[in-house]
Amino acid sequence: MEREQALKIVREQMHEKRYIHTIGVMETAIKLARQYGVDEQKAELAAIFHDYAKCRPIHEMEEIIKRENMPSDLLAHNKELWHAPVGAYLVKKEVGITDPEILQAIAYHTSGHEQMTMLDKVIWVADYIEPGRKFPGVEEVRELARQDLNLALLQALKNTISFLMSKNQRIYPLTFHTYNAFIKEETIG
Amino acid sequence: MEREQALKIVREQMHEKRYIHTIGVMETAIKLARQYGVDEQKAELAAIFHDYAKCRPIHEMEEIIKRENMPSDLLAHNKELWHAPVGAYLVKKEVGITDPEILQAIAYHTSGHEQMTMLDKVIWVADYIEPGRKFPGVEEVRELARQDLNLALLQALKNTISFLMSKNQRIYPLTFHTYNAFIKEETIG
């Protein structure tokens, strides 16, 4: 699918602010893909569609999680997590994208997972550091991303866990497991 | 078992610094037990024996974890965790303490768990705030413990997770689950 066609599809799914974020993720993901030897076309498409379900009604996402037997612990955790796996599902069903690597990168772009591919990492980090992001610590992760994608992702995971703890919010177990997997990779690998 | 007899037993299991720490945990646990309506004698015994296995050789602890079918993920995580479940096992076997509440408080005094009893919480917090502890953040947890044992434990868990992340160390899953359980308790309960 061409970029213009893909952008036209997601433009109809979201309000302007979210669309501008999507463009930022797309541009960042393409740069990271080029730098780290990842398929640029896959990175472009995964980035364009990563928030496809972000503006869907909560009850629709909940219904899909239940009906499609997605991990049931999703429902016990922050709703902010839901749009990622639901997005992968809808992008396949409604847009017709079937590439499992692209769908996986979309499905895990909030939690991460324990065996992330380079494409998964590119999308996760691009979503965190795209130029519209302003939160504390983002500049450090941008700098790390220029040197080492794993270190950038690890620092972003730490920031995310710290932020959630500071707000007394529960942390999705897969986010913890992703952190532990990266520590292992960094220590042993 | 009387205090003097119990102290004599643990004195033979550890070097002086660890014994002084044990006395600090005992005194703190008794105060907390009194404050929060927990059985003071159980708190005293659990505190005295909480580090019973701390100075055992690593290979002995490893052997016991394997032989007694303790959670196998222990072996993949920090060795600092091992003395707690191994201690509960040895205190039962070698000292003859069979009270399951005391043994549980010993077994989970480093990781915590998702359904901690008041006795478990008293021992966990006493171990963290006893007067010999000097690390950053301990004074805030001491202050919280005067007001609310759950908030003290939650803050100490956050400090522990933050500290481990700052050292690029893996975090034992049960520690994460304990954090999430406390957030749930605080939010809903």
XYZ file of C-alpha atoms in Angstrom:
378
model
C 0.000 0.000 0.000
C 1.246 3.483 -0.914
C 1.866 6.087 1.747
C -0.801 8.502 0.496
C -3.488 5.850 0.438
C -2.537 4.653 3.934
C -2.529 8.180 5.333
C -5.937 8.860 3.798
C -7.346 5.794 5.559
C -6.017 6.662 9.016
C -6.922 10.347 8.596
C -10.584 9.303 8.735
C -10.039 7.332 11.946
C -8.681 10.096 14.181
C -8.789 13.742 15.145
C -6.143 16.156 13.913
C -3.823 16.013 16.941
C -3.590 12.236 16.709
C -2.997 12.473 12.955
C -0.121 14.915 13.455
C 1.356 12.479 16.008
C 0.988 9.687 13.437
C 2.946 11.695 10.859
C 5.672 12.272 13.466
C 5.877 8.556 14.250
C 5.990 7.737 10.539
C 8.875 10.099 9.837
C 10.789 8.963 12.922
C 10.198 5.275 12.195
C 11.509 5.643 8.632
C 14.677 7.335 9.920
C 15.235 4.664 12.576
C 14.546 1.874 10.079
C 17.155 3.304 7.710
C 19.674 3.681 10.538
C 19.172 0.167 11.925
C 18.718 -1.755 8.670
C 14.989 -2.458 9.065
C 12.599 -2.681 6.089
C 11.568 0.961 5.572
C 8.274 0.193 3.868
C 7.162 -2.050 6.715
C 8.228 0.562 9.252
C 6.284 3.221 7.326
C 3.074 1.176 7.204
C 3.309 -0.027 10.806
C 3.857 3.562 11.954
C 0.979 4.958 9.905
C -1.426 2.377 11.297
C -0.075 2.057 14.864
C -2.850 4.213 16.378
C -5.581 3.120 13.970
C -7.876 2.100 16.864
C -6.876 4.861 19.296
C -10.073 6.873 18.828
C -12.502 3.948 18.805
C -15.107 3.880 21.599
C -13.978 2.055 24.732
C -16.948 -0.330 24.626
C -16.077 -1.365 21.050
C -12.476 -2.152 22.072
C -13.684 -4.075 25.123
C -16.088 -6.079 22.987
C -13.330 -6.985 20.508
C -10.893 -8.000 23.294
C -13.529 -10.365 24.698
C -14.818 -11.716 21.378
C -11.376 -12.314 19.866
C -9.988 -13.965 23.024
C -7.209 -11.433 23.465
C -5.305 -11.696 26.793
C -7.982 -11.212 29.435
C -5.628 -9.357 31.788
C -5.851 -6.420 29.352
C -9.301 -5.633 30.726
C -7.946 -5.411 34.284
C -5.318 -2.877 33.257
C -5.166 0.623 31.822
C -7.509 1.219 28.862
C -4.634 3.081 27.176
C -3.208 -0.367 26.363
C -6.259 -1.628 24.501
C -5.901 0.226 21.211
C -2.669 -1.585 20.306
C -3.891 -5.212 20.027
C -7.340 -4.022 18.905
C -5.640 -1.850 16.287
C -3.716 -4.803 14.867
C -6.966 -6.730 14.641
C -8.876 -3.912 12.914
C -6.051 -3.049 10.523
C -6.144 -6.629 9.292
C -9.940 -6.855 9.160
C -10.874 -3.414 7.851
C -7.781 -2.344 5.882
C -6.669 -5.763 4.702
C -3.050 -5.595 5.865
C -1.963 -9.157 6.556
C 1.829 -8.929 7.006
C 2.344 -10.545 10.435
C 5.448 -8.461 11.154
C 3.536 -5.210 10.660
C 0.554 -6.442 12.665
C 2.834 -7.555 15.526
C 4.571 -4.168 15.647
C 1.149 -2.497 15.933
C -0.154 -4.997 18.518
C 2.769 -4.483 20.909
C 3.552 -0.803 20.443
C 2.452 0.110 23.992
C 3.465 -2.865 26.144
C 6.384 -4.257 24.201
C 7.002 -7.979 24.601
C 9.810 -10.321 25.523
C 11.125 -11.119 22.057
C 10.788 -7.877 20.151
C 11.932 -7.785 16.541
C 13.873 -4.805 15.222
C 10.661 -3.607 13.534
C 8.783 -3.835 16.860
C 11.546 -1.798 18.512
C 11.584 0.840 15.752
C 7.830 1.448 16.103
C 7.912 1.428 19.924
C 10.763 3.936 20.088
C 9.423 6.113 17.235
C 6.123 6.402 19.103
C 8.019 7.505 22.219
C 10.382 10.051 20.652
C 8.517 11.538 17.641
C 9.033 15.314 17.498
C 5.651 16.130 19.084
C 6.544 14.367 22.354
C 7.502 16.788 25.127
C 7.551 14.791 28.396
C 10.505 14.701 30.822
C 13.249 12.329 29.750
C 12.298 12.199 26.070
C 15.417 14.100 24.947
C 17.677 11.520 26.633
C 15.870 8.720 24.784
C 16.189 10.626 21.473
C 19.916 10.889 22.065
C 20.199 7.177 22.941
C 18.198 6.249 19.818
C 20.940 7.824 17.708
C 23.448 5.393 19.246
C 21.700 2.190 20.308
C 18.057 1.256 19.789
C 18.057 -1.256 22.672
C 19.413 1.262 25.151
C 16.840 3.802 23.974
C 14.007 1.334 24.467
C 15.323 0.248 27.875
C 15.516 3.851 29.090
C 12.023 4.567 27.753
C 10.679 1.498 29.578
C 12.279 2.690 32.814
C 10.770 6.137 32.330
C 7.357 4.599 31.689
C 7.480 2.371 34.787
C 8.711 5.278 36.938
C 5.972 7.554 35.597
C 3.246 4.993 36.303
C 4.574 4.427 39.842
C 4.640 8.190 40.475
C 0.940 8.277 39.526
C 0.090 5.194 41.637
C -1.001 3.312 38.541
C -0.777 -0.426 38.005
C 1.815 -1.627 35.534
C 0.853 -4.116 32.845
C 2.777 -7.359 33.504
C 4.012 -7.563 29.912
C 5.688 -4.167 30.367
C 7.597 -5.574 33.365
C 8.508 -8.706 31.454
C 9.743 -6.591 28.536
C 11.953 -4.612 30.925
C 13.386 -7.825 32.405
C 13.973 -9.280 28.939
C 15.936 -6.191 27.906
C 18.047 -6.292 31.053
C 18.869 -9.902 30.300
C 19.732 -9.035 26.701
C 21.947 -6.144 27.791
C 23.658 -8.148 30.529
C 24.200 -11.403 28.715
C 24.061 -10.396 25.036
C 9.847 -20.182 71.939
C 11.297 -17.488 74.229
C 13.145 -14.513 72.802
C 16.476 -15.358 74.431
C 16.465 -18.899 73.120
C 15.524 -17.743 69.621
C 18.228 -15.072 69.584
C 20.808 -17.610 70.728
C 19.919 -19.859 67.797
C 20.161 -17.163 65.117
C 23.317 -15.689 66.667
C 25.132 -18.862 65.623
C 23.874 -18.535 62.028
C 25.246 -15.106 61.175
C 28.039 -12.582 61.564
C 27.702 -9.681 63.958
C 26.498 -7.054 61.493
C 23.648 -9.284 60.366
C 22.783 -10.057 64.017
C 22.604 -6.341 64.862
C 20.287 -5.890 61.857
C 18.150 -8.770 63.184
C 17.801 -7.073 66.586
C 16.753 -3.873 64.796
C 14.101 -5.723 62.780
C 12.851 -7.459 65.936
C 12.419 -4.213 67.860
C 10.779 -2.472 64.896
C 8.471 -5.415 64.168
C 7.253 -5.518 67.782
C 6.465 -1.786 67.684
C 4.624 -2.093 64.372
C 2.734 -5.186 65.564
C 1.555 -3.308 68.655
C 0.535 -0.298 66.568
C -1.380 -2.311 63.967
C -2.932 -4.967 66.198
C -0.797 -7.875 65.020
C 0.232 -10.778 67.333
C 3.422 -9.444 68.945
C 4.893 -12.839 69.724
C 4.544 -14.005 66.139
C 6.048 -10.747 64.887
C 8.959 -11.176 67.323
C 9.717 -14.725 66.215
C 9.289 -14.035 62.499
C 11.617 -11.035 62.803
C 14.275 -12.939 64.754
C 14.337 -15.721 62.172
C 13.724 -13.698 58.978
C 17.419 -13.796 57.928
C 18.145 -17.258 59.337
C 19.491 -18.481 55.962
C 21.124 -15.209 54.854
C 24.671 -16.402 55.516
C 24.294 -19.917 54.107
C 26.493 -20.795 51.133
C 24.912 -20.010 47.737
C 25.282 -23.610 46.554
C 23.381 -24.894 49.596
C 20.508 -22.481 48.932
C 20.465 -23.430 45.257
C 20.366 -27.105 46.135
C 17.435 -26.601 48.522
C 15.468 -24.522 45.966
C 15.838 -27.325 43.428
C 15.258 -30.238 45.812
C 12.222 -28.726 47.513
C 10.590 -27.627 44.238
C 10.526 -23.964 45.155
C 9.557 -21.605 42.282
C 12.161 -22.271 39.600
C 12.200 -18.634 38.464
C 14.041 -17.850 41.717
C 17.200 -19.309 40.214
C 16.990 -16.968 37.218
C 16.798 -13.908 39.454
C 18.934 -12.174 42.038
C 20.501 -14.486 44.639
C 19.547 -11.917 47.279
C 16.023 -13.320 47.030
C 16.930 -16.911 47.835
C 17.473 -16.682 51.579
C 13.817 -15.832 52.248
C 12.085 -19.024 51.040
C 15.127 -21.118 51.967
C 15.072 -19.526 55.423
C 11.429 -20.474 55.973
C 12.277 -24.044 54.987
C 15.313 -24.278 57.294
C 13.598 -22.602 60.245
C 10.939 -25.293 60.077
C 13.376 -28.142 59.543
C 16.230 -27.158 61.852
C 14.542 -25.017 64.506
C 11.170 -26.751 64.555
C 8.977 -23.682 64.102
C 5.813 -24.860 62.347
C 3.438 -21.883 62.602
C 2.489 -21.311 58.947
C 1.910 -17.578 59.497
C 5.444 -17.104 60.820
C 6.962 -19.245 58.074
C 5.056 -17.315 55.394
C 6.263 -13.954 56.734
C 9.850 -15.249 56.558
C 9.404 -16.780 53.087
C 8.116 -13.559 51.517
C 10.103 -10.921 53.382
C 12.054 -9.861 50.274
C 9.595 -10.212 47.367
C 6.305 -9.709 49.125
C 3.308 -11.412 47.525
C -0.133 -10.536 46.264
C -2.164 -11.326 49.374
C 0.052 -10.259 52.233
C -1.239 -10.671 55.773
C -0.703 -7.950 58.343
C 2.100 -10.071 59.832
C 3.783 -10.353 56.403
C 3.557 -6.579 56.029
C 4.957 -5.908 59.514
C 8.036 -8.053 58.843
C 8.570 -6.657 55.326
C 8.385 -3.049 56.498
C 10.394 -3.669 59.690
C 13.186 -5.165 57.575
C 13.145 -2.048 55.396
C 13.047 0.637 58.101
C 14.920 -0.838 61.102
C 17.205 1.798 62.666
C 20.361 0.457 60.980
C 19.014 1.172 57.472
C 20.490 4.322 55.928
C 19.584 4.288 52.216
C 17.842 7.184 50.399
C 14.083 7.291 50.963
C 14.092 5.231 54.169
C 13.090 8.190 56.355
C 9.985 8.806 54.230
C 8.967 5.159 54.658
C 9.572 5.380 58.445
C 7.262 8.384 58.567
C 4.607 6.610 56.464
C 4.827 3.527 58.714
C 3.715 5.688 61.649
C 0.516 6.502 59.736
C -0.363 3.683 57.360
C 1.404 0.349 56.949
C 0.096 -0.174 53.390
C 1.324 3.210 52.193
C 4.712 2.541 53.795
C 5.005 -0.801 52.031
C 3.860 0.664 48.704
C 6.457 3.446 48.909
C 9.176 0.949 49.835
C 8.231 -1.245 46.866
C 8.444 1.771 44.549
C 11.862 2.652 45.999
C 13.032 -0.930 45.518
C 11.862 -1.114 41.882
C 13.396 2.309 41.123
C 16.681 1.302 42.743
C 16.876 -1.947 40.760
C 16.115 -0.098 37.509
C 18.810 2.477 38.265
C 21.280 -0.422 38.591
C 20.029 -2.158 35.416
C 18.974 -5.168 37.437
C 16.100 -7.495 36.621
C 13.079 -7.288 38.890
C 11.578 -10.441 40.336
C 8.061 -10.848 38.894
C 6.507 -11.380 42.317
C 7.813 -7.950 43.353
C 5.970 -6.410 40.388
C 2.828 -8.372 41.180
C 3.012 -7.227 44.802
C 3.250 -3.605 43.640
C 0.226 -4.033 41.361
C -1.742 -5.747 44.130
C -1.088 -2.828 46.480
C -2.127 -0.290 43.863
C -5.354 -2.202 43.398
C -5.914 -2.314 47.163
C -5.217 1.408 47.509
C -7.376 2.368 44.519
C -10.338 0.119 45.089
C -10.194 -0.676 48.807
